PDB file of C-alpha atoms in Angstrom:
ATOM      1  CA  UNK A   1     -19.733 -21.321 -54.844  1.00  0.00           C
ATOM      2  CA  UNK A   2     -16.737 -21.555 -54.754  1.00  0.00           C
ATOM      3  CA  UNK A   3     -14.179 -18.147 -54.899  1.00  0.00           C
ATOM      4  CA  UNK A   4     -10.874 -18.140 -56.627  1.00  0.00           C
ATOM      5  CA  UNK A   5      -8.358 -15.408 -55.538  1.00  0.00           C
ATOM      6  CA  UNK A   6      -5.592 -15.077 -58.602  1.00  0.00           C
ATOM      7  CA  UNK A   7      -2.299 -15.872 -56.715  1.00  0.00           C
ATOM      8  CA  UNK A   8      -0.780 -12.427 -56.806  1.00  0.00           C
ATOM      9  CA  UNK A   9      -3.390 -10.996 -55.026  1.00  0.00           C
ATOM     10  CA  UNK A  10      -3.588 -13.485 -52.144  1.00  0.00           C
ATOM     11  CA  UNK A  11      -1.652 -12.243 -49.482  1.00  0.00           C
ATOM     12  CA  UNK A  12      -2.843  -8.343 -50.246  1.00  0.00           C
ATOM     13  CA  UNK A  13      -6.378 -10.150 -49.775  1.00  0.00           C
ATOM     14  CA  UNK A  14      -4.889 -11.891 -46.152  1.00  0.00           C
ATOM     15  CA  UNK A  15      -3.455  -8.492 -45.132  1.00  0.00           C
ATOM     16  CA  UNK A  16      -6.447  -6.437 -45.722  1.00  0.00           C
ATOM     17  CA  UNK A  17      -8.816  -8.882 -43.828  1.00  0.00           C
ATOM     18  CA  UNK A  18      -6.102  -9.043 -41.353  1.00  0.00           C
ATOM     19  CA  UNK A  19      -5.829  -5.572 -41.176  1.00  0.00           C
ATOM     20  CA  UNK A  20      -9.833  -4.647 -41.006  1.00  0.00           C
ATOM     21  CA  UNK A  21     -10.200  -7.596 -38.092  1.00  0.00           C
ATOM     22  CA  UNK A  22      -7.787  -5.363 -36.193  1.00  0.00           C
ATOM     23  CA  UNK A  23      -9.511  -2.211 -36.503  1.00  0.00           C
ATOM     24  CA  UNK A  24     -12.067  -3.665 -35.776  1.00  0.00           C
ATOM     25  CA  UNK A  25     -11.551  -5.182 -32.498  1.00  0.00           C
ATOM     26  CA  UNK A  26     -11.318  -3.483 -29.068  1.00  0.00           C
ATOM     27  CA  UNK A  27      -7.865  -2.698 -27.669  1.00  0.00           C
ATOM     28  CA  UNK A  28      -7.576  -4.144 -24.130  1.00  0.00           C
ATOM     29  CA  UNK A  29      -7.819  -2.187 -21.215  1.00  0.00           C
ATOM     30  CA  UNK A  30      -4.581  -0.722 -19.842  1.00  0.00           C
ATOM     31  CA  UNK A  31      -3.363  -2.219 -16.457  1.00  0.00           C
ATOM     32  CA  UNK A  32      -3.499   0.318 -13.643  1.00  0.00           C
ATOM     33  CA  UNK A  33      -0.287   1.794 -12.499  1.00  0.00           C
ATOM     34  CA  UNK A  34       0.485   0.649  -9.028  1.00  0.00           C
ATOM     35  CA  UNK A  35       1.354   3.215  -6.550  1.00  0.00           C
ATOM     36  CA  UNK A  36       3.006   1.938  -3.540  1.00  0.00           C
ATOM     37  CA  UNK A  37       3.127   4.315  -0.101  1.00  0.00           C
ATOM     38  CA  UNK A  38       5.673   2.634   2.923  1.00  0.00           C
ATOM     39  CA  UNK A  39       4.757   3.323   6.495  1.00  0.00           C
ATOM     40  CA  UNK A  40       7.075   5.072   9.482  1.00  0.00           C
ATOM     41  CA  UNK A  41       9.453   3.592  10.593  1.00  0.00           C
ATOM     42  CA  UNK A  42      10.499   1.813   6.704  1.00  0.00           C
ATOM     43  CA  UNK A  43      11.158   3.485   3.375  1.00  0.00           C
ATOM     44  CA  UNK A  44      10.565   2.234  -0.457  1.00  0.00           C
ATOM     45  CA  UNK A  45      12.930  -0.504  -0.347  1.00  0.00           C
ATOM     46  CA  UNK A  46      10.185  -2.132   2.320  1.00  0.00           C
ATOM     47  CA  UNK A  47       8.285  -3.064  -1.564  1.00  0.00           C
ATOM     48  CA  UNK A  48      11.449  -4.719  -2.809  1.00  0.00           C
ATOM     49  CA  UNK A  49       9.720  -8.054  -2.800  1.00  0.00           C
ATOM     50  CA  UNK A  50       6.549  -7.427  -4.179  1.00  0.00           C
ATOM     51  CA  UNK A  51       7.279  -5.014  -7.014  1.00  0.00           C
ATOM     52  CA  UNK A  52       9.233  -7.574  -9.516  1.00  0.00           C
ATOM     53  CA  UNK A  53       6.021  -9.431  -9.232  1.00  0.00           C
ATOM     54  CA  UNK A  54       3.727  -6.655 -10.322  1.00  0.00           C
ATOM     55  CA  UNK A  55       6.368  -5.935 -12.631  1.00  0.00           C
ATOM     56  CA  UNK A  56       6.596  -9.462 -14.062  1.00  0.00           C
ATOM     57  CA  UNK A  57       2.786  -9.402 -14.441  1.00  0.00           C
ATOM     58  CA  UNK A  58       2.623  -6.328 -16.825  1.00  0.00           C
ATOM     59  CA  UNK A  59       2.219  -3.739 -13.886  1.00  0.00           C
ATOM     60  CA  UNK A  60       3.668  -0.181 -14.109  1.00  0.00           C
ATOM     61  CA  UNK A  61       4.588   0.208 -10.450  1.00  0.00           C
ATOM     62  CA  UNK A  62       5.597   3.812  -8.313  1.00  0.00           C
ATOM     63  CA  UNK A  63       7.090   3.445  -5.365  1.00  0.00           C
ATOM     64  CA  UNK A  64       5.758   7.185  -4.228  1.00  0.00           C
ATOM     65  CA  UNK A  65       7.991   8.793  -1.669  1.00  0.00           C
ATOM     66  CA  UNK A  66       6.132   9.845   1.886  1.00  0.00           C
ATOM     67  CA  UNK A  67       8.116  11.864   3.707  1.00  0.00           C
ATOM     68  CA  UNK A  68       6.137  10.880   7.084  1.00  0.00           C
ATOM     69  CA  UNK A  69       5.843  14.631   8.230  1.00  0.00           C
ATOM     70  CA  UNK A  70       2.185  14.803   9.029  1.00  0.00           C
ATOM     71  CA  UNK A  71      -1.077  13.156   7.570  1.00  0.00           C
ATOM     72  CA  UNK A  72      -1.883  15.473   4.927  1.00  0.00           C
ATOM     73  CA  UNK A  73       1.101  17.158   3.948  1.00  0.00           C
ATOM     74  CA  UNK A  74       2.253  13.366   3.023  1.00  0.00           C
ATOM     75  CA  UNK A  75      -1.090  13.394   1.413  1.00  0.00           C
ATOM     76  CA  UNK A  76      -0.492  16.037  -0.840  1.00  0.00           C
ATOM     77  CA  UNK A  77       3.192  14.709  -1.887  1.00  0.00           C
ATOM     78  CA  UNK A  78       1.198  11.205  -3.086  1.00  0.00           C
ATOM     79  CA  UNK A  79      -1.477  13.186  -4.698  1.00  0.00           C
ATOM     80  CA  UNK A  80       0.578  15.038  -6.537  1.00  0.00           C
ATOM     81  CA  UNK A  81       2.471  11.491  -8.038  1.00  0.00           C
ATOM     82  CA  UNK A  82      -0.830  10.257  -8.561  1.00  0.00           C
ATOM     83  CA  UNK A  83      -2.007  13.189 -11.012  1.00  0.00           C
ATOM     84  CA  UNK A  84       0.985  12.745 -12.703  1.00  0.00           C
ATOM     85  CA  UNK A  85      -0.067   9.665 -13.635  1.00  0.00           C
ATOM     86  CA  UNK A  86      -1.778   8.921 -17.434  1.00  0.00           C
ATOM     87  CA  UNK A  87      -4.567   6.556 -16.337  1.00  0.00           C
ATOM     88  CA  UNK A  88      -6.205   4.544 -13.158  1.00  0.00           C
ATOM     89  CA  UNK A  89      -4.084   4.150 -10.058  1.00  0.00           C
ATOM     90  CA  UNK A  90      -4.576   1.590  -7.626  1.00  0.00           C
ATOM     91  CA  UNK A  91      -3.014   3.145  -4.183  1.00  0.00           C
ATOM     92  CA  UNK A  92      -1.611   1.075  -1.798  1.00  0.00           C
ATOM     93  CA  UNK A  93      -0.366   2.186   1.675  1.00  0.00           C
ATOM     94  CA  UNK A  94       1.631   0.005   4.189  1.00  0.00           C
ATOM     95  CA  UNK A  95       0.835   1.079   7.865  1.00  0.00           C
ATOM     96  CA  UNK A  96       0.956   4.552   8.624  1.00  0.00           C
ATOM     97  CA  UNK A  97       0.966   4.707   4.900  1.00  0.00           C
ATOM     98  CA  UNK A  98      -2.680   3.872   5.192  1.00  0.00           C
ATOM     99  CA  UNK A  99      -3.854   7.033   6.614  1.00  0.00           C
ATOM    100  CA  UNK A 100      -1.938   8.881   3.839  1.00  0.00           C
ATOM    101  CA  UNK A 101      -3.563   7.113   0.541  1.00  0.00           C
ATOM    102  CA  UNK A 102      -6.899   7.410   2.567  1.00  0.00           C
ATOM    103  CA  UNK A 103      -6.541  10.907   2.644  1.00  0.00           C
ATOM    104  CA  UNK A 104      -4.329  11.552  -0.590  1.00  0.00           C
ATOM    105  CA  UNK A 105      -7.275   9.624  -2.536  1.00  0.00           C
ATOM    106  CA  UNK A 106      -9.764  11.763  -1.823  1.00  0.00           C
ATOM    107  CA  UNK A 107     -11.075  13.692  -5.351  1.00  0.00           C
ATOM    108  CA  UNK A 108      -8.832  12.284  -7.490  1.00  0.00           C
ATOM    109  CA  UNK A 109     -10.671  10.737 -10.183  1.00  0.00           C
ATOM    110  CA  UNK A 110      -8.135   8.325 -11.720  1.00  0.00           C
ATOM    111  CA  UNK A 111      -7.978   6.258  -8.080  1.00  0.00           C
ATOM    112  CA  UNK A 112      -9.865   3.050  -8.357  1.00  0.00           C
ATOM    113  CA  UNK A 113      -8.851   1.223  -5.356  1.00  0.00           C
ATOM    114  CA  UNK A 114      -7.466   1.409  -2.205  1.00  0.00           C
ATOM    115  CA  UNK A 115      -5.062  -1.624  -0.530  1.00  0.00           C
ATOM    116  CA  UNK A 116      -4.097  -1.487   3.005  1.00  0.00           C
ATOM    117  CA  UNK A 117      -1.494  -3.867   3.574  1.00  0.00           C
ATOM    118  CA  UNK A 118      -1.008  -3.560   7.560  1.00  0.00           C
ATOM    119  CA  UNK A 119      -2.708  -0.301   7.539  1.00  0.00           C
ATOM    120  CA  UNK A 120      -4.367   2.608   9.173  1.00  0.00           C
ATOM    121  CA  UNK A 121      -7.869   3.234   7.524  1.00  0.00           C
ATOM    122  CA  UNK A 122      -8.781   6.029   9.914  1.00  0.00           C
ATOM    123  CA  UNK A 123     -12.138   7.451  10.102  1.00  0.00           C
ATOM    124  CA  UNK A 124     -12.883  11.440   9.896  1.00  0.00           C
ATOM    125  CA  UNK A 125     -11.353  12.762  13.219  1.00  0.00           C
ATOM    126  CA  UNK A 126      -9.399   9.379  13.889  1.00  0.00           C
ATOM    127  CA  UNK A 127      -5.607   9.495  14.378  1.00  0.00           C
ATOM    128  CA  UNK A 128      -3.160   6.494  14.227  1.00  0.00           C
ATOM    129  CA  UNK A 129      -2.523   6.548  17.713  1.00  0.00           C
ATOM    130  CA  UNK A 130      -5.977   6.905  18.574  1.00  0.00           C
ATOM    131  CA  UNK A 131      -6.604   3.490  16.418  1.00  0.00           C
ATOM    132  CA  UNK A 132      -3.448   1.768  18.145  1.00  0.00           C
ATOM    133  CA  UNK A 133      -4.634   2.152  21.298  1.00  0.00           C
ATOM    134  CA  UNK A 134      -8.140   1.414  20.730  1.00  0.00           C
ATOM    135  CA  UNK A 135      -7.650  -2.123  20.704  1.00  0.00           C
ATOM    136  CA  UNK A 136      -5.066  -4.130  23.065  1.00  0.00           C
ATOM    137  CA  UNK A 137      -2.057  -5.880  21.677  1.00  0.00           C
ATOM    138  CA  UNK A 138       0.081  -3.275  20.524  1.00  0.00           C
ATOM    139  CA  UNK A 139       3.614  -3.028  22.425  1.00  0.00           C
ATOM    140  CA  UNK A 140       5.228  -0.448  19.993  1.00  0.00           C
ATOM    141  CA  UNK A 141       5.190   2.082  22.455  1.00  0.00           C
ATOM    142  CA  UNK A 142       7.918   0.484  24.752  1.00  0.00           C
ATOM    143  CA  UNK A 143       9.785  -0.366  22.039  1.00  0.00           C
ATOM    144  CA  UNK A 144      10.041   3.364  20.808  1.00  0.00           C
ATOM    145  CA  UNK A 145      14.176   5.130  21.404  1.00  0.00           C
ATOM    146  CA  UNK A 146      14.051   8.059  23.237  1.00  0.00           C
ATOM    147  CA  UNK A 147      12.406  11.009  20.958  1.00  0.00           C
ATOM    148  CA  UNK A 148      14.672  12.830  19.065  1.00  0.00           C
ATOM    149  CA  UNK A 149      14.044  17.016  19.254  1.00  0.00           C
ATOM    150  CA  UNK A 150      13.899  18.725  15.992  1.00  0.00           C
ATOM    151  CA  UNK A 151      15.218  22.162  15.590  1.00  0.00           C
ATOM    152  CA  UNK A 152      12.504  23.306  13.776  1.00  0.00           C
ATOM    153  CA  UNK A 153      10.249  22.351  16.685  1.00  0.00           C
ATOM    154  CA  UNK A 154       8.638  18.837  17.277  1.00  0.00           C
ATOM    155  CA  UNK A 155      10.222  15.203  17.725  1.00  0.00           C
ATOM    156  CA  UNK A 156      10.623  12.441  15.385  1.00  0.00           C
ATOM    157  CA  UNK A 157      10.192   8.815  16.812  1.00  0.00           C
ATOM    158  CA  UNK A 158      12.461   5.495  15.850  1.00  0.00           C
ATOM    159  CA  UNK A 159      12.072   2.467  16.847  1.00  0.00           C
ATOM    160  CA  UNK A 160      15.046   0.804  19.517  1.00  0.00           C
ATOM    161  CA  UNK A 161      17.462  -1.249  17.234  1.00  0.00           C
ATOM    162  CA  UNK A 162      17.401  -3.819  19.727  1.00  0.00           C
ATOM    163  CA  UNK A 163      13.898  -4.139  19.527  1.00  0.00           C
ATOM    164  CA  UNK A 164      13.523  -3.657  15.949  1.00  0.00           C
ATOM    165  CA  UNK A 165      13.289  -7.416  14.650  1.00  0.00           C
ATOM    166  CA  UNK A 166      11.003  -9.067  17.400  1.00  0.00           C
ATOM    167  CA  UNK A 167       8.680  -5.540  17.129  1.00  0.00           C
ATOM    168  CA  UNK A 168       8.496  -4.599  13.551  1.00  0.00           C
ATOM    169  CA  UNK A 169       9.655  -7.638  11.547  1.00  0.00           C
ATOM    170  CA  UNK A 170       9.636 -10.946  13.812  1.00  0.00           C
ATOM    171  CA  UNK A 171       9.258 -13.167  10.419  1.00  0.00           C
ATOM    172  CA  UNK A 172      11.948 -11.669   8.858  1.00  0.00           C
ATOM    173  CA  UNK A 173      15.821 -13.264   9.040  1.00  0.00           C
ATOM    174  CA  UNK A 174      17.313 -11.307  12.019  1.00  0.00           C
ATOM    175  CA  UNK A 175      20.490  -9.652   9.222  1.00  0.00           C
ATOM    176  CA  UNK A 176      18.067  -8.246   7.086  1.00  0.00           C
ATOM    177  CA  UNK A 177      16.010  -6.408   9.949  1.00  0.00           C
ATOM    178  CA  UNK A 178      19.447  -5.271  11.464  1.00  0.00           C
ATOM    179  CA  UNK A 179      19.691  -3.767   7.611  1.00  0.00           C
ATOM    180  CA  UNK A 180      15.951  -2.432   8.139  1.00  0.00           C
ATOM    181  CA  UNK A 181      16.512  -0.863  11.307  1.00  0.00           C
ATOM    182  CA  UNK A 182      19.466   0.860  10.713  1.00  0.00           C
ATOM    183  CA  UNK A 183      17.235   2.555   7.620  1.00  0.00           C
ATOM    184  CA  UNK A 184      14.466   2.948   9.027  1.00  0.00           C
ATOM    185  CA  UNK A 185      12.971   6.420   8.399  1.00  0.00           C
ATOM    186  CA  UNK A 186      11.265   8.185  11.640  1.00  0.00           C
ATOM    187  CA  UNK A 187       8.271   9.673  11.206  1.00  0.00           C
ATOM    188  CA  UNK A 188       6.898  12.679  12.785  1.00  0.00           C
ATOM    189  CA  UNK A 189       5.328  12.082  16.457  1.00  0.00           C
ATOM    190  CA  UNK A 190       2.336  15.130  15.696  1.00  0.00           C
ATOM    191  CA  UNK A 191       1.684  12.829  12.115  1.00  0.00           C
ATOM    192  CA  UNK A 192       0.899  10.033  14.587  1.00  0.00           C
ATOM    193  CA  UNK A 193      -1.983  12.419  16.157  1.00  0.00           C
ATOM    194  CA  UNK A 194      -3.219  14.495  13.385  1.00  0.00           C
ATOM    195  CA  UNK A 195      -6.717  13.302  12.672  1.00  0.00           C
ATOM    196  CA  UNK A 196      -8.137  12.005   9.065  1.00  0.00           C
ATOM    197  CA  UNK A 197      -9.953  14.963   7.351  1.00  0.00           C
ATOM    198  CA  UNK A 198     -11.425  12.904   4.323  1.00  0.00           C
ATOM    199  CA  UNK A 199     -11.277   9.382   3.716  1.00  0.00           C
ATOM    200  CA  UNK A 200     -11.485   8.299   0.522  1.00  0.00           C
ATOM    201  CA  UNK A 201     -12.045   4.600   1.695  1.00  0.00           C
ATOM    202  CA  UNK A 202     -15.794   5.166   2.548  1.00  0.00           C
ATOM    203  CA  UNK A 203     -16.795   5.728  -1.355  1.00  0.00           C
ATOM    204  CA  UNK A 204     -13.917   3.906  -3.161  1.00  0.00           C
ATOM    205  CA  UNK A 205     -13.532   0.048  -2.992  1.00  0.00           C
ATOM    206  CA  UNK A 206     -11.191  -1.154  -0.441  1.00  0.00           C
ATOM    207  CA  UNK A 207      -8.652  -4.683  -0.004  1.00  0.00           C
ATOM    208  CA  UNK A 208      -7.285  -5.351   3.435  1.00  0.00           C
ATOM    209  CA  UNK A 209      -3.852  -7.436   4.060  1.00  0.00           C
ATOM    210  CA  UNK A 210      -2.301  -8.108   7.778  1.00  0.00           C
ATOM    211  CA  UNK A 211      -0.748 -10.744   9.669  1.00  0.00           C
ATOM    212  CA  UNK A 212      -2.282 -12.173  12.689  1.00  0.00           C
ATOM    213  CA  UNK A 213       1.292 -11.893  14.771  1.00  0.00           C
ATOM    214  CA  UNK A 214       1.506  -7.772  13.838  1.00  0.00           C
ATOM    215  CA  UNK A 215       3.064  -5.859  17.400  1.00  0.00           C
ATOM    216  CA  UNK A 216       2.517  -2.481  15.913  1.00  0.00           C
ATOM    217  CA  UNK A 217      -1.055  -2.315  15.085  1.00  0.00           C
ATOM    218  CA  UNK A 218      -3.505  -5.068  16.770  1.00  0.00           C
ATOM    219  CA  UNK A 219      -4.653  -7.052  14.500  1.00  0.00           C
ATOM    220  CA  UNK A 220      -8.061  -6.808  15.664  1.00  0.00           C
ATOM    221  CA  UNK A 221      -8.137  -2.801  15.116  1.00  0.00           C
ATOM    222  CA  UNK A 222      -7.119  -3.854  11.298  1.00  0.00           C
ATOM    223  CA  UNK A 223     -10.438  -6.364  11.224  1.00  0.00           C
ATOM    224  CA  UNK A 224     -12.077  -3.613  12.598  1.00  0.00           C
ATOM    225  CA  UNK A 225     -11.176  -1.338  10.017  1.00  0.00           C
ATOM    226  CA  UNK A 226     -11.317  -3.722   7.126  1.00  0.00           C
ATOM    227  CA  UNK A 227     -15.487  -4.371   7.881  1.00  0.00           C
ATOM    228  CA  UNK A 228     -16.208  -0.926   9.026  1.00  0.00           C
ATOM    229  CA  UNK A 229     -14.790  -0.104   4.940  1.00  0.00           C
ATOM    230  CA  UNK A 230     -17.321  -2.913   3.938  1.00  0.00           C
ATOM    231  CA  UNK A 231     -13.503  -4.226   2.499  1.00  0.00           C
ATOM    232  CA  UNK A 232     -13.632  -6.420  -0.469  1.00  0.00           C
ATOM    233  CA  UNK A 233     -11.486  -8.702   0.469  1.00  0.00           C
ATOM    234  CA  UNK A 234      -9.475  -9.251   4.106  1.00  0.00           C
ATOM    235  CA  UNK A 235      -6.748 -11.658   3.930  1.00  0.00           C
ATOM    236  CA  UNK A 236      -5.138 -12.506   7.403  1.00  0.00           C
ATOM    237  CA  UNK A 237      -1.655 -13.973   7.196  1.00  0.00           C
ATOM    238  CA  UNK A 238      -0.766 -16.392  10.001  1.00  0.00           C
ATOM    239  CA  UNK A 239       1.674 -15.390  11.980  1.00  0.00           C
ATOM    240  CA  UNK A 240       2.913 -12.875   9.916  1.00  0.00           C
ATOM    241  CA  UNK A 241       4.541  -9.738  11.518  1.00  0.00           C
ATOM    242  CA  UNK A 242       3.519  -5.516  10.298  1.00  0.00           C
ATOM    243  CA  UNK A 243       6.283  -6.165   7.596  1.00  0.00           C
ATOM    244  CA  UNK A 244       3.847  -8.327   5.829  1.00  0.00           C
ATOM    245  CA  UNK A 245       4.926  -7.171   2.386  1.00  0.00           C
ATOM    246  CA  UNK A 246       8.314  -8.111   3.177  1.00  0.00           C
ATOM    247  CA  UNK A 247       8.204 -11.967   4.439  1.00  0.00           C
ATOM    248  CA  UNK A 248       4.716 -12.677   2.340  1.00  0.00           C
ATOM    249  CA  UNK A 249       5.634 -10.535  -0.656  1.00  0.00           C
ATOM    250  CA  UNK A 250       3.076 -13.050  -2.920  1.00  0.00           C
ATOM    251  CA  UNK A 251       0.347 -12.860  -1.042  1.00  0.00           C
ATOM    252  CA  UNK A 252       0.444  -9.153  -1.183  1.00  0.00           C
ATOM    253  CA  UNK A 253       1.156  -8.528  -4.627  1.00  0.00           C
ATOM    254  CA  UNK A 254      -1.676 -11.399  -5.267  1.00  0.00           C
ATOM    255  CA  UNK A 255      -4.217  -9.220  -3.726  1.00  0.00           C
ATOM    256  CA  UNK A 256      -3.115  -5.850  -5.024  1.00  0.00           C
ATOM    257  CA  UNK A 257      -3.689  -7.476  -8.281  1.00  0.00           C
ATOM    258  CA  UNK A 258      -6.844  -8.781  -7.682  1.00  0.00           C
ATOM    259  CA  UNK A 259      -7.463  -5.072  -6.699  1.00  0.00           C
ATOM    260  CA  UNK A 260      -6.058  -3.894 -10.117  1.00  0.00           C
ATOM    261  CA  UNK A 261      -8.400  -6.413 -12.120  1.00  0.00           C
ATOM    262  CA  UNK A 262     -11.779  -5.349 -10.400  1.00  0.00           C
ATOM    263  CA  UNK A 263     -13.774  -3.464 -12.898  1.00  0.00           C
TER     264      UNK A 263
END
């Protein structure tokens, strides 16, 4: 049987079916927001490369600031962006900046994932220095300027300008480290040594990122890490140096996504 809509009536008819199909079906998930932590020795400009991509892929992205004054007083400055944020967070931490997400992830509901892209994942009672020296293959400590005395009390650490490029960013065109190691930010030489409280990283899923040709942090005390987390995923870049964000900016925000997708 056939059924005859008078001609008035049919696009009210279209509209209304149109209409109920749309109430009717499920809105899709909203994307997590992407909060990115940089390491010592770098600021938020290190993510210059991989946030357009995120961006360009529907991504809210925070580029959370970490003022690299101790473990979790760091902690607490991420936490607090990450309550402000309506929705899941995926937290991503670039060297140092690994020891602060593990930490600042701890009881915050809204944190889905964690990404360590040439990162500390420290254990409870492990500091970064501890884990840099645990393995051989690090040089960062002769590369390190003379400590510069705070008045407040305590040192903050930079790395030698003339060092900069072959120890931090080797992969890198030699002009824009010069730019990165005139900016670099120091960090704190007791955050180095304070010692992990909580990590989140041993209840919430975990994505590890590092290149095989990293001076600051052996890359074998990253593999390390990335099993003892029972990581996802570990992706080893060849020959890439600890600013692995920076010269393999794809391949980063690639598995930060991935990250962001898993249910």
């Amino acid at each position: 049987m056939k059924t005859i809509i008078p001609g008035g009536l049919v696009l009210a008819a279209a509209l209304l079916a149109t209409g109920a199909q749309a109430q009717s079906a499920p809105a899709p998930p909203a994307k997590p927001t992407i909060v990115l932590v940089h390491g010592a020795f770098a600021d938020s400009s290190s993510w210059n490369r991989v946030i357009p991509i995120l961006q360009q892929d529907g991504y809210t992205v925070v580029a959370a600031p970490n003022p690299l004054r101790g473990v979790r007083a760091d902690a607490d400055v991420v936490a607090d962006v990450v309550k402000s944020v309506d929705g899941p967070v995926v937290l991503v931490g670039h060297s140092y900046g690994g020891s602060v997400i593990s930490e600042a992830a701890e009881g915050l509901p809204n944190v889905k994932g964690l990404v360590y892209v040439a990162a500390f994942a420290p254990d409870t009672g492990e500091t970064a220095l501890a884990l840099t020296g645990k393995f051989p293959g690090s040089t960062l400590g002769t590369a390190l300027a003379p400590p510069v005395r705070l008045t407040a009390g305590g040192n903050d650490l930079y790395i030698l300008q003339a060092r900069f490029h072959d120890q931090f960013a080797a992969d890198v065109p030699a002009p824009e480290a010069r730019l990165m190691a005139a900016g670099q930010r120091p960090v704190a030489e007791a955050a180095l040594s304070e010692a992990s409280t909580a990590p989140a990283w041993k209840h919430l899923p975990s994505w590890f990122i590092y290149g095989d040709g990293d001076k600051n942090i052996p890359p074998v005390a990253m593999g390390f890490m990335a099993e003892r987390a029972k990581a996802r995923q570990t992706v080893v870049v060849r020959g890439a140096s600890h600013v692995v964000m920076v010269s393999h900016a794809p391949e980063v925000a690639n598995l930060i996504e991935r990250a962001a997708a898993t249910p």
